[in-house]
Amino acid sequence: MGSLRVVAAGLALALVPAVAAAQPNKPTPPQMQQAGDLVKKAIAKSQAGDHAQAIDLYNQAYLIAPAPILLSNIGSEYQQLQKPVEALKYFCKYIEADAAGSNASYASAQAKSLQIQLGNEVDDKDVCHPLPKKAPPPPPPPDGGGGTGGSGVTGTAGLGGSTSSVGGVAAGGGGGGDDHAKPGATLEYVGIGVGVVGLVGVALGVNYGLKAKSLNDAISGHKTTDPWPDNIDGVPIGQWDQQGHDWNVDTAVFSIAGGIAVLAGGAMILVGHSKNTHAQTEHAMLVPTAGPQSAGLAVLGSF
């Protein structure tokens, strides 16, 4: 940008006599010399980073010898000051004063860039006059009114050694759109989630059962004449009894809890499906719960 301003300033000095000749009261030689000195000072101030002072000096030179290219220089200085509105004004002044001038392409490109920066749409053929802004689209129609809260029903499917308690507040039904068309859809989705968790619990129970059986078979099938190994399936010899017991307990807990969750999920799916035929809404939430020795789900909502 600095080199462009220096070139533009040089051109401004070269154009001063031609511009002056076109004026009713053309500048005198001393005035042209004075304008040239002001332009040199403006260039020095710009290169030193004092763009505000450079603008003032360019304006003084323009009042003495109104060369249009000085307007483009002023626009560049305003760009350096991060003042896009003022910069756009002076680039457009230059284009209006000398549309076929040596700096016209540069000024037009900068004007277009500034219009975009200001959020305006612009026509390449007239960069100084932004296009009318399009009217925003109309707002969407309001949704249907929400329903009132129902009584809370909390169901839990515990997965662990003990059942953890869950406190909750029933969420009221509401909304429109698909909820009115399928009032039981939410309950169906919750039922699917509970069923999936139940299947996971059953799978865990089977896994623990296989581990317990493997450990028991290894102990039962051990030959008394052979020395006992230090561990079986990664379980140290001193922990065989306790680990086997824990795995048996986990097998029972996860299998039973998982089976209950599968049944509960299936029941929710059936109830939700049946509610799709009635003109009422509901809201249900699947809330995961956890404790030191347990994990589970809580279903909160009005059914």
PDB file of C-alpha atoms in Angstrom:
ATOM      1  CA  MET A   1       0.000   0.000   0.000  1.00  0.00           C
ATOM      2  CA  GLY A   2       2.873   2.385   0.800  1.00  0.00           C
ATOM      3  CA  SER A   3       4.433   2.013  -2.661  1.00  0.00           C
ATOM      4  CA  LEU A   4       1.086   2.629  -4.338  1.00  0.00           C
ATOM      5  CA  ARG A   5       0.625   5.863  -2.420  1.00  0.00           C
ATOM      6  CA  VAL A   6       4.100   7.068  -3.396  1.00  0.00           C
ATOM      7  CA  VAL A   7       3.424   6.385  -7.091  1.00  0.00           C
ATOM      8  CA  ALA A   8       0.028   8.064  -6.863  1.00  0.00           C
ATOM      9  CA  ALA A   9       1.558  11.117  -5.255  1.00  0.00           C
ATOM     10  CA  GLY A  10       4.111  11.401  -8.051  1.00  0.00           C
ATOM     11  CA  LEU A  11       1.366  11.219 -10.609  1.00  0.00           C
ATOM     12  CA  ALA A  12      -0.523  13.880  -8.710  1.00  0.00           C
ATOM     13  CA  LEU A  13       2.379  16.266  -9.052  1.00  0.00           C
ATOM     14  CA  ALA A  14       2.624  15.548 -12.763  1.00  0.00           C
ATOM     15  CA  LEU A  15      -1.058  16.242 -13.239  1.00  0.00           C
ATOM     16  CA  VAL A  16      -1.131  19.500 -11.336  1.00  0.00           C
ATOM     17  CA  PRO A  17      -0.406  21.712 -14.360  1.00  0.00           C
ATOM     18  CA  ALA A  18      -3.113  20.013 -16.456  1.00  0.00           C
ATOM     19  CA  VAL A  19      -5.673  20.322 -13.700  1.00  0.00           C
ATOM     20  CA  ALA A  20      -4.719  23.863 -13.018  1.00  0.00           C
ATOM     21  CA  ALA A  21      -5.154  24.781 -16.679  1.00  0.00           C
ATOM     22  CA  ALA A  22      -8.742  23.563 -16.582  1.00  0.00           C
ATOM     23  CA  GLN A  23      -9.606  25.744 -13.602  1.00  0.00           C
ATOM     24  CA  PRO A  24     -10.984  29.290 -13.964  1.00  0.00           C
ATOM     25  CA  ASN A  25      -8.294  30.527 -11.624  1.00  0.00           C
ATOM     26  CA  LYS A  26      -5.347  28.300 -12.377  1.00  0.00           C
ATOM     27  CA  PRO A  27      -2.700  27.868  -9.659  1.00  0.00           C
ATOM     28  CA  THR A  28       0.334  30.043  -9.979  1.00  0.00           C
ATOM     29  CA  PRO A  29       3.795  28.456 -10.160  1.00  0.00           C
ATOM     30  CA  PRO A  30       4.438  29.280  -6.484  1.00  0.00           C
ATOM     31  CA  GLN A  31       1.126  27.617  -5.577  1.00  0.00           C
ATOM     32  CA  MET A  32       2.021  24.489  -7.575  1.00  0.00           C
ATOM     33  CA  GLN A  33       5.374  24.383  -5.795  1.00  0.00           C
ATOM     34  CA  GLN A  34       3.586  24.749  -2.456  1.00  0.00           C
ATOM     35  CA  ALA A  35       1.183  21.891  -3.342  1.00  0.00           C
ATOM     36  CA  GLY A  36       4.128  19.710  -4.363  1.00  0.00           C
ATOM     37  CA  ASP A  37       5.873  20.353  -1.038  1.00  0.00           C
ATOM     38  CA  LEU A  38       2.687  19.448   0.854  1.00  0.00           C
ATOM     39  CA  VAL A  39       2.394  16.160  -1.072  1.00  0.00           C
ATOM     40  CA  LYS A  40       6.006  15.274  -0.228  1.00  0.00           C
ATOM     41  CA  LYS A  41       5.312  15.935   3.436  1.00  0.00           C
ATOM     42  CA  ALA A  42       2.125  13.841   3.258  1.00  0.00           C
ATOM     43  CA  ILE A  43       4.100  10.903   1.816  1.00  0.00           C
ATOM     44  CA  ALA A  44       6.658  11.168   4.615  1.00  0.00           C
ATOM     45  CA  LYS A  45       3.928  11.277   7.277  1.00  0.00           C
ATOM     46  CA  SER A  46       2.206   8.263   5.745  1.00  0.00           C
ATOM     47  CA  GLN A  47       5.412   6.248   5.683  1.00  0.00           C
ATOM     48  CA  ALA A  48       5.967   7.172   9.333  1.00  0.00           C
ATOM     49  CA  GLY A  49       2.502   5.846  10.199  1.00  0.00           C
ATOM     50  CA  ASP A  50       0.904   9.239  10.853  1.00  0.00           C
ATOM     51  CA  HIS A  51      -1.994   8.744   8.454  1.00  0.00           C
ATOM     52  CA  ALA A  52      -4.199  11.412  10.010  1.00  0.00           C
ATOM     53  CA  GLN A  53      -1.560  14.091   9.388  1.00  0.00           C
ATOM     54  CA  ALA A  54      -1.013  12.736   5.856  1.00  0.00           C
ATOM     55  CA  ILE A  55      -4.735  13.194   5.152  1.00  0.00           C
ATOM     56  CA  ASP A  56      -4.599  16.782   6.372  1.00  0.00           C
ATOM     57  CA  LEU A  57      -1.606  17.565   4.155  1.00  0.00           C
ATOM     58  CA  TYR A  58      -3.190  15.928   1.097  1.00  0.00           C
ATOM     59  CA  ASN A  59      -6.333  17.997   1.647  1.00  0.00           C
ATOM     60  CA  GLN A  60      -4.286  21.169   1.869  1.00  0.00           C
ATOM     61  CA  ALA A  61      -2.533  20.297  -1.394  1.00  0.00           C
ATOM     62  CA  TYR A  62      -5.868  19.531  -3.056  1.00  0.00           C
ATOM     63  CA  LEU A  63      -7.264  22.939  -2.089  1.00  0.00           C
ATOM     64  CA  ILE A  64      -4.301  24.609  -3.773  1.00  0.00           C
ATOM     65  CA  ALA A  65      -4.045  22.322  -6.855  1.00  0.00           C
ATOM     66  CA  PRO A  66      -7.115  20.034  -7.064  1.00  0.00           C
ATOM     67  CA  ALA A  67      -5.590  17.019  -8.829  1.00  0.00           C
ATOM     68  CA  PRO A  68      -8.190  14.175  -8.610  1.00  0.00           C
ATOM     69  CA  ILE A  69      -5.548  11.566  -7.864  1.00  0.00           C
ATOM     70  CA  LEU A  70      -4.998  13.188  -4.462  1.00  0.00           C
ATOM     71  CA  LEU A  71      -8.526  12.034  -3.572  1.00  0.00           C
ATOM     72  CA  SER A  72      -7.438   8.428  -4.152  1.00  0.00           C
ATOM     73  CA  ASN A  73      -4.431   9.017  -1.886  1.00  0.00           C
ATOM     74  CA  ILE A  74      -6.732  10.310   0.850  1.00  0.00           C
ATOM     75  CA  GLY A  75      -8.917   7.200   0.473  1.00  0.00           C
ATOM     76  CA  SER A  76      -5.834   4.997   0.945  1.00  0.00           C
ATOM     77  CA  GLU A  77      -4.876   6.860   4.110  1.00  0.00           C
ATOM     78  CA  TYR A  78      -8.356   6.372   5.560  1.00  0.00           C
ATOM     79  CA  GLN A  79      -8.012   2.650   4.820  1.00  0.00           C
ATOM     80  CA  GLN A  80      -4.838   2.617   6.905  1.00  0.00           C
ATOM     81  CA  LEU A  81      -6.824   4.212   9.747  1.00  0.00           C
ATOM     82  CA  GLN A  82      -9.473   1.432   9.502  1.00  0.00           C
ATOM     83  CA  LYS A  83     -12.165   3.939   8.507  1.00  0.00           C
ATOM     84  CA  PRO A  84     -13.929   2.215   5.612  1.00  0.00           C
ATOM     85  CA  VAL A  85     -16.792   4.729   5.289  1.00  0.00           C
ATOM     86  CA  GLU A  86     -14.444   7.698   4.802  1.00  0.00           C
ATOM     87  CA  ALA A  87     -12.121   5.688   2.546  1.00  0.00           C
ATOM     88  CA  LEU A  88     -15.039   4.670   0.314  1.00  0.00           C
ATOM     89  CA  LYS A  89     -16.162   8.317   0.101  1.00  0.00           C
ATOM     90  CA  TYR A  90     -12.822   9.526  -1.244  1.00  0.00           C
ATOM     91  CA  PHE A  91     -12.266   6.641  -3.651  1.00  0.00           C
ATOM     92  CA  CYS A  92     -15.680   7.391  -5.127  1.00  0.00           C
ATOM     93  CA  LYS A  93     -14.849  11.102  -5.296  1.00  0.00           C
ATOM     94  CA  TYR A  94     -11.813  10.180  -7.357  1.00  0.00           C
ATOM     95  CA  ILE A  95     -13.849   7.920  -9.675  1.00  0.00           C
ATOM     96  CA  GLU A  96     -16.420  10.680 -10.146  1.00  0.00           C
ATOM     97  CA  ALA A  97     -13.746  13.279 -10.894  1.00  0.00           C
ATOM     98  CA  ASP A  98     -11.539  11.155 -13.186  1.00  0.00           C
ATOM     99  CA  ALA A  99     -13.258   7.881 -14.181  1.00  0.00           C
ATOM    100  CA  ALA A 100     -10.696   7.213 -16.919  1.00  0.00           C
ATOM    101  CA  GLY A 101      -7.697   8.281 -14.852  1.00  0.00           C
ATOM    102  CA  SER A 102      -4.517   6.311 -14.273  1.00  0.00           C
ATOM    103  CA  ASN A 103      -5.667   5.259 -10.814  1.00  0.00           C
ATOM    104  CA  ALA A 104      -9.281   4.405 -11.772  1.00  0.00           C
ATOM    105  CA  SER A 105      -8.840   0.611 -11.702  1.00  0.00           C
ATOM    106  CA  TYR A 106      -7.187   0.723  -8.288  1.00  0.00           C
ATOM    107  CA  ALA A 107      -9.823   3.070  -6.855  1.00  0.00           C
ATOM    108  CA  SER A 108     -12.678   0.918  -8.222  1.00  0.00           C
ATOM    109  CA  ALA A 109     -11.189  -2.261  -6.755  1.00  0.00           C
ATOM    110  CA  GLN A 110     -10.759  -0.620  -3.352  1.00  0.00           C
ATOM    111  CA  ALA A 111     -14.279   0.808  -3.443  1.00  0.00           C
ATOM    112  CA  LYS A 112     -15.740  -2.621  -4.184  1.00  0.00           C
ATOM    113  CA  SER A 113     -13.719  -4.207  -1.369  1.00  0.00           C
ATOM    114  CA  LEU A 114     -14.913  -1.546   1.066  1.00  0.00           C
ATOM    115  CA  GLN A 115     -18.556  -2.010   0.037  1.00  0.00           C
ATOM    116  CA  ILE A 116     -18.253  -5.726   0.787  1.00  0.00           C
ATOM    117  CA  GLN A 117     -16.528  -4.952   4.095  1.00  0.00           C
ATOM    118  CA  LEU A 118     -19.476  -2.717   5.011  1.00  0.00           C
ATOM    119  CA  GLY A 119     -21.926  -5.522   4.212  1.00  0.00           C
ATOM    120  CA  ASN A 120     -23.253  -4.007   0.996  1.00  0.00           C
ATOM    121  CA  GLU A 121     -24.012  -5.773  -2.275  1.00  0.00           C
ATOM    122  CA  VAL A 122     -22.412  -3.990  -5.202  1.00  0.00           C
ATOM    123  CA  ASP A 123     -22.597  -3.960  -8.977  1.00  0.00           C
ATOM    124  CA  ASP A 124     -19.177  -4.110 -10.656  1.00  0.00           C
ATOM    125  CA  LYS A 125     -20.342  -1.459 -13.118  1.00  0.00           C
ATOM    126  CA  ASP A 126     -21.177   1.035 -10.357  1.00  0.00           C
ATOM    127  CA  VAL A 127     -19.130   0.257  -7.270  1.00  0.00           C
ATOM    128  CA  CYS A 128     -20.009   3.497  -5.525  1.00  0.00           C
ATOM    129  CA  HIS A 129     -23.748   2.821  -5.286  1.00  0.00           C
ATOM    130  CA  PRO A 130     -24.646  -0.359  -3.365  1.00  0.00           C
ATOM    131  CA  LEU A 131     -27.584  -2.435  -4.488  1.00  0.00           C
ATOM    132  CA  PRO A 132     -30.806  -2.235  -2.452  1.00  0.00           C
ATOM    133  CA  LYS A 133     -30.810  -4.769   0.325  1.00  0.00           C
ATOM    134  CA  LYS A 134     -33.230  -7.645  -0.058  1.00  0.00           C
ATOM    135  CA  ALA A 135     -36.132  -7.788   2.346  1.00  0.00           C
ATOM    136  CA  PRO A 136     -35.678 -10.487   5.003  1.00  0.00           C
ATOM    137  CA  PRO A 137     -37.869 -13.576   4.641  1.00  0.00           C
ATOM    138  CA  PRO A 138     -41.074 -13.577   6.671  1.00  0.00           C
ATOM    139  CA  PRO A 139     -40.854 -15.267  10.063  1.00  0.00           C
ATOM    140  CA  PRO A 140     -42.133 -18.846  10.297  1.00  0.00           C
ATOM    141  CA  PRO A 141     -45.644 -19.347  11.653  1.00  0.00           C
ATOM    142  CA  PRO A 142     -45.822 -19.787  15.425  1.00  0.00           C
ATOM    143  CA  ASP A 143     -45.903 -23.305  16.798  1.00  0.00           C
ATOM    144  CA  GLY A 144     -48.990 -24.743  18.383  1.00  0.00           C
ATOM    145  CA  GLY A 145     -49.640 -24.232  22.071  1.00  0.00           C
ATOM    146  CA  GLY A 146     -48.077 -26.578  24.556  1.00  0.00           C
ATOM    147  CA  GLY A 147     -49.974 -28.938  26.772  1.00  0.00           C
ATOM    148  CA  THR A 148     -50.035 -28.946  30.523  1.00  0.00           C
ATOM    149  CA  GLY A 149     -47.848 -31.084  32.705  1.00  0.00           C
ATOM    150  CA  GLY A 150     -49.107 -34.472  33.686  1.00  0.00           C
ATOM    151  CA  SER A 151     -48.532 -36.554  36.751  1.00  0.00           C
ATOM    152  CA  GLY A 152     -45.005 -37.887  37.113  1.00  0.00           C
ATOM    153  CA  VAL A 153     -44.311 -41.580  36.745  1.00  0.00           C
ATOM    154  CA  THR A 154     -40.800 -42.730  37.438  1.00  0.00           C
ATOM    155  CA  GLY A 155     -39.543 -46.117  36.335  1.00  0.00           C
ATOM    156  CA  THR A 156     -36.072 -47.460  37.056  1.00  0.00           C
ATOM    157  CA  ALA A 157     -34.065 -50.262  35.555  1.00  0.00           C
ATOM    158  CA  GLY A 158     -31.134 -50.862  37.897  1.00  0.00           C
ATOM    159  CA  LEU A 159     -27.922 -52.510  36.684  1.00  0.00           C
ATOM    160  CA  GLY A 160     -25.683 -53.261  39.668  1.00  0.00           C
ATOM    161  CA  GLY A 161     -25.391 -54.693  43.141  1.00  0.00           C
ATOM    162  CA  SER A 162     -27.873 -52.308  44.683  1.00  0.00           C
ATOM    163  CA  THR A 163     -30.694 -50.099  43.454  1.00  0.00           C
ATOM    164  CA  SER A 164     -29.989 -46.378  43.522  1.00  0.00           C
ATOM    165  CA  SER A 165     -32.855 -43.978  44.111  1.00  0.00           C
ATOM    166  CA  VAL A 166     -33.741 -41.316  41.603  1.00  0.00           C
ATOM    167  CA  GLY A 167     -35.653 -38.134  42.331  1.00  0.00           C
ATOM    168  CA  GLY A 168     -37.369 -36.364  39.472  1.00  0.00           C
ATOM    169  CA  VAL A 169     -40.125 -34.021  38.454  1.00  0.00           C
ATOM    170  CA  ALA A 170     -42.476 -35.044  35.689  1.00  0.00           C
ATOM    171  CA  ALA A 171     -42.140 -32.970  32.557  1.00  0.00           C
ATOM    172  CA  GLY A 172     -45.323 -31.656  31.010  1.00  0.00           C
ATOM    173  CA  GLY A 173     -46.315 -32.606  27.512  1.00  0.00           C
ATOM    174  CA  GLY A 174     -46.366 -29.965  24.869  1.00  0.00           C
ATOM    175  CA  GLY A 175     -45.326 -28.925  21.433  1.00  0.00           C
ATOM    176  CA  GLY A 176     -46.906 -29.272  18.055  1.00  0.00           C
ATOM    177  CA  GLY A 177     -46.171 -30.730  14.680  1.00  0.00           C
ATOM    178  CA  ASP A 178     -45.299 -34.416  14.772  1.00  0.00           C
ATOM    179  CA  ASP A 179     -46.021 -34.657  18.509  1.00  0.00           C
ATOM    180  CA  HIS A 180     -49.701 -34.031  17.758  1.00  0.00           C
ATOM    181  CA  ALA A 181     -49.661 -36.565  14.947  1.00  0.00           C
ATOM    182  CA  LYS A 182     -47.830 -39.202  17.035  1.00  0.00           C
ATOM    183  CA  PRO A 183     -48.387 -38.461  20.727  1.00  0.00           C
ATOM    184  CA  GLY A 184     -46.738 -41.748  21.738  1.00  0.00           C
ATOM    185  CA  ALA A 185     -43.598 -41.283  19.668  1.00  0.00           C
ATOM    186  CA  THR A 186     -41.507 -40.046  22.599  1.00  0.00           C
ATOM    187  CA  LEU A 187     -42.480 -42.998  24.744  1.00  0.00           C
ATOM    188  CA  GLU A 188     -41.601 -45.352  21.891  1.00  0.00           C
ATOM    189  CA  TYR A 189     -38.142 -43.789  21.619  1.00  0.00           C
ATOM    190  CA  VAL A 190     -37.641 -44.079  25.372  1.00  0.00           C
ATOM    191  CA  GLY A 191     -38.752 -47.698  25.206  1.00  0.00           C
ATOM    192  CA  ILE A 192     -36.197 -48.402  22.512  1.00  0.00           C
ATOM    193  CA  GLY A 193     -33.495 -46.806  24.662  1.00  0.00           C
ATOM    194  CA  VAL A 194     -34.484 -48.809  27.730  1.00  0.00           C
ATOM    195  CA  GLY A 195     -34.581 -51.986  25.665  1.00  0.00           C
ATOM    196  CA  VAL A 196     -31.098 -51.357  24.285  1.00  0.00           C
ATOM    197  CA  VAL A 197     -29.750 -50.776  27.809  1.00  0.00           C
ATOM    198  CA  GLY A 198     -31.449 -53.968  28.886  1.00  0.00           C
ATOM    199  CA  LEU A 199     -29.772 -55.926  26.111  1.00  0.00           C
ATOM    200  CA  VAL A 200     -26.433 -54.496  27.203  1.00  0.00           C
ATOM    201  CA  GLY A 201     -27.163 -55.641  30.768  1.00  0.00           C
ATOM    202  CA  VAL A 202     -28.013 -59.134  29.582  1.00  0.00           C
ATOM    203  CA  ALA A 203     -24.817 -59.234  27.547  1.00  0.00           C
ATOM    204  CA  LEU A 204     -22.801 -58.197  30.598  1.00  0.00           C
ATOM    205  CA  GLY A 205     -24.494 -60.876  32.662  1.00  0.00           C
ATOM    206  CA  VAL A 206     -23.614 -63.511  30.079  1.00  0.00           C
ATOM    207  CA  ASN A 207     -20.022 -62.264  30.019  1.00  0.00           C
ATOM    208  CA  TYR A 208     -19.641 -62.471  33.778  1.00  0.00           C
ATOM    209  CA  GLY A 209     -21.279 -65.909  33.735  1.00  0.00           C
ATOM    210  CA  LEU A 210     -18.764 -67.183  31.198  1.00  0.00           C
ATOM    211  CA  LYS A 211     -15.901 -65.804  33.279  1.00  0.00           C
ATOM    212  CA  ALA A 212     -17.210 -67.497  36.423  1.00  0.00           C
ATOM    213  CA  LYS A 213     -17.700 -70.800  34.557  1.00  0.00           C
ATOM    214  CA  SER A 214     -14.204 -70.639  33.067  1.00  0.00           C
ATOM    215  CA  LEU A 215     -12.642 -70.083  36.480  1.00  0.00           C
ATOM    216  CA  ASN A 216     -14.741 -72.846  38.079  1.00  0.00           C
ATOM    217  CA  ASP A 217     -13.927 -75.317  35.288  1.00  0.00           C
ATOM    218  CA  ALA A 218     -10.218 -74.563  35.606  1.00  0.00           C
ATOM    219  CA  ILE A 219     -10.299 -75.206  39.353  1.00  0.00           C
ATOM    220  CA  SER A 220     -12.520 -78.305  39.139  1.00  0.00           C
ATOM    221  CA  GLY A 221     -10.529 -79.812  36.288  1.00  0.00           C
ATOM    222  CA  HIS A 222      -7.150 -79.301  37.890  1.00  0.00           C
ATOM    223  CA  LYS A 223      -5.205 -82.515  38.470  1.00  0.00           C
ATOM    224  CA  THR A 224      -4.229 -82.962  42.074  1.00  0.00           C
ATOM    225  CA  THR A 225      -0.820 -84.265  41.032  1.00  0.00           C
ATOM    226  CA  ASP A 226      -0.002 -81.018  39.196  1.00  0.00           C
ATOM    227  CA  PRO A 227       1.133 -77.895  41.013  1.00  0.00           C
ATOM    228  CA  TRP A 228      -1.426 -75.101  41.217  1.00  0.00           C
ATOM    229  CA  PRO A 229      -0.799 -72.139  38.892  1.00  0.00           C
ATOM    230  CA  ASP A 230      -0.219 -68.654  40.277  1.00  0.00           C
ATOM    231  CA  ASN A 231      -3.303 -67.336  38.483  1.00  0.00           C
ATOM    232  CA  ILE A 232      -6.162 -68.400  36.254  1.00  0.00           C
ATOM    233  CA  ASP A 233      -7.501 -66.017  33.629  1.00  0.00           C
ATOM    234  CA  GLY A 234      -5.481 -63.261  35.249  1.00  0.00           C
ATOM    235  CA  VAL A 235      -6.960 -63.874  38.739  1.00  0.00           C
ATOM    236  CA  PRO A 236      -4.321 -64.515  41.448  1.00  0.00           C
ATOM    237  CA  ILE A 237      -4.681 -67.783  43.371  1.00  0.00           C
ATOM    238  CA  GLY A 238      -5.573 -65.998  46.598  1.00  0.00           C
ATOM    239  CA  GLN A 239      -8.581 -64.286  44.967  1.00  0.00           C
ATOM    240  CA  TRP A 240     -10.164 -67.246  43.188  1.00  0.00           C
ATOM    241  CA  ASP A 241     -12.978 -67.789  45.674  1.00  0.00           C
ATOM    242  CA  GLN A 242     -13.882 -64.114  46.057  1.00  0.00           C
ATOM    243  CA  GLN A 243     -13.633 -63.358  42.319  1.00  0.00           C
ATOM    244  CA  GLY A 244     -15.726 -66.391  41.414  1.00  0.00           C
ATOM    245  CA  HIS A 245     -18.360 -65.307  43.923  1.00  0.00           C
ATOM    246  CA  ASP A 246     -18.358 -61.710  42.609  1.00  0.00           C
ATOM    247  CA  TRP A 247     -18.727 -62.867  39.022  1.00  0.00           C
ATOM    248  CA  ASN A 248     -21.660 -65.108  39.966  1.00  0.00           C
ATOM    249  CA  VAL A 249     -23.356 -62.178  41.718  1.00  0.00           C
ATOM    250  CA  ASP A 250     -22.732 -59.878  38.731  1.00  0.00           C
ATOM    251  CA  THR A 251     -24.117 -62.545  36.425  1.00  0.00           C
ATOM    252  CA  ALA A 252     -27.363 -62.707  38.363  1.00  0.00           C
ATOM    253  CA  VAL A 253     -27.727 -58.941  38.852  1.00  0.00           C
ATOM    254  CA  PHE A 254     -27.016 -57.893  35.277  1.00  0.00           C
ATOM    255  CA  SER A 255     -28.996 -60.721  33.728  1.00  0.00           C
ATOM    256  CA  ILE A 256     -32.072 -60.075  35.863  1.00  0.00           C
ATOM    257  CA  ALA A 257     -31.895 -56.281  35.629  1.00  0.00           C
ATOM    258  CA  GLY A 258     -31.194 -56.433  31.918  1.00  0.00           C
ATOM    259  CA  GLY A 259     -34.116 -58.777  31.357  1.00  0.00           C
ATOM    260  CA  ILE A 260     -36.413 -56.455  33.292  1.00  0.00           C
ATOM    261  CA  ALA A 261     -35.203 -53.491  31.236  1.00  0.00           C
ATOM    262  CA  VAL A 262     -35.840 -55.360  27.996  1.00  0.00           C
ATOM    263  CA  LEU A 263     -39.382 -56.159  29.121  1.00  0.00           C
ATOM    264  CA  ALA A 264     -39.954 -52.588  30.326  1.00  0.00           C
ATOM    265  CA  GLY A 265     -38.671 -51.188  27.043  1.00  0.00           C
ATOM    266  CA  GLY A 266     -40.947 -53.482  25.094  1.00  0.00           C
ATOM    267  CA  ALA A 267     -43.904 -52.428  27.193  1.00  0.00           C
ATOM    268  CA  MET A 268     -43.128 -48.737  26.637  1.00  0.00           C
ATOM    269  CA  ILE A 269     -42.921 -49.294  22.892  1.00  0.00           C
ATOM    270  CA  LEU A 270     -46.316 -51.006  22.891  1.00  0.00           C
ATOM    271  CA  VAL A 271     -47.918 -48.311  25.064  1.00  0.00           C
ATOM    272  CA  GLY A 272     -46.395 -45.526  22.973  1.00  0.00           C
ATOM    273  CA  HIS A 273     -47.592 -47.168  19.793  1.00  0.00           C
ATOM    274  CA  SER A 274     -51.104 -47.438  21.122  1.00  0.00           C
ATOM    275  CA  LYS A 275     -51.103 -43.808  22.248  1.00  0.00           C
ATOM    276  CA  ASN A 276     -50.420 -42.698  18.686  1.00  0.00           C
ATOM    277  CA  THR A 277     -54.079 -43.370  18.009  1.00  0.00           C
ATOM    278  CA  HIS A 278     -55.264 -40.923  20.690  1.00  0.00           C
ATOM    279  CA  ALA A 279     -55.360 -37.130  20.501  1.00  0.00           C
ATOM    280  CA  GLN A 280     -53.129 -36.409  23.516  1.00  0.00           C
ATOM    281  CA  THR A 281     -49.462 -35.623  24.075  1.00  0.00           C
ATOM    282  CA  GLU A 282     -46.915 -36.748  26.561  1.00  0.00           C
ATOM    283  CA  HIS A 283     -43.329 -36.106  27.397  1.00  0.00           C
ATOM    284  CA  ALA A 284     -40.887 -38.611  28.789  1.00  0.00           C
ATOM    285  CA  MET A 285     -37.190 -38.548  29.528  1.00  0.00           C
ATOM    286  CA  LEU A 286     -34.642 -41.330  29.835  1.00  0.00           C
ATOM    287  CA  VAL A 287     -32.323 -40.346  32.683  1.00  0.00           C
ATOM    288  CA  PRO A 288     -29.170 -42.411  33.348  1.00  0.00           C
ATOM    289  CA  THR A 289     -28.387 -43.047  37.021  1.00  0.00           C
ATOM    290  CA  ALA A 290     -25.290 -44.350  38.723  1.00  0.00           C
ATOM    291  CA  GLY A 291     -24.113 -45.241  42.212  1.00  0.00           C
ATOM    292  CA  PRO A 292     -20.980 -46.685  43.807  1.00  0.00           C
ATOM    293  CA  GLN A 293     -22.113 -50.233  43.005  1.00  0.00           C
ATOM    294  CA  SER A 294     -24.959 -49.735  40.573  1.00  0.00           C
ATOM    295  CA  ALA A 295     -26.027 -48.251  37.286  1.00  0.00           C
ATOM    296  CA  GLY A 296     -29.500 -47.749  35.865  1.00  0.00           C
ATOM    297  CA  LEU A 297     -32.064 -45.687  34.012  1.00  0.00           C
ATOM    298  CA  ALA A 298     -34.931 -43.542  35.215  1.00  0.00           C
ATOM    299  CA  VAL A 299     -37.918 -42.824  32.988  1.00  0.00           C
ATOM    300  CA  LEU A 300     -39.569 -39.535  33.915  1.00  0.00           C
ATOM    301  CA  GLY A 301     -42.747 -38.235  32.361  1.00  0.00           C
ATOM    302  CA  SER A 302     -46.504 -38.382  32.044  1.00  0.00           C
ATOM    303  CA  PHE A 303     -47.769 -41.477  30.289  1.00  0.00           C
TER     304      PHE A 303
END
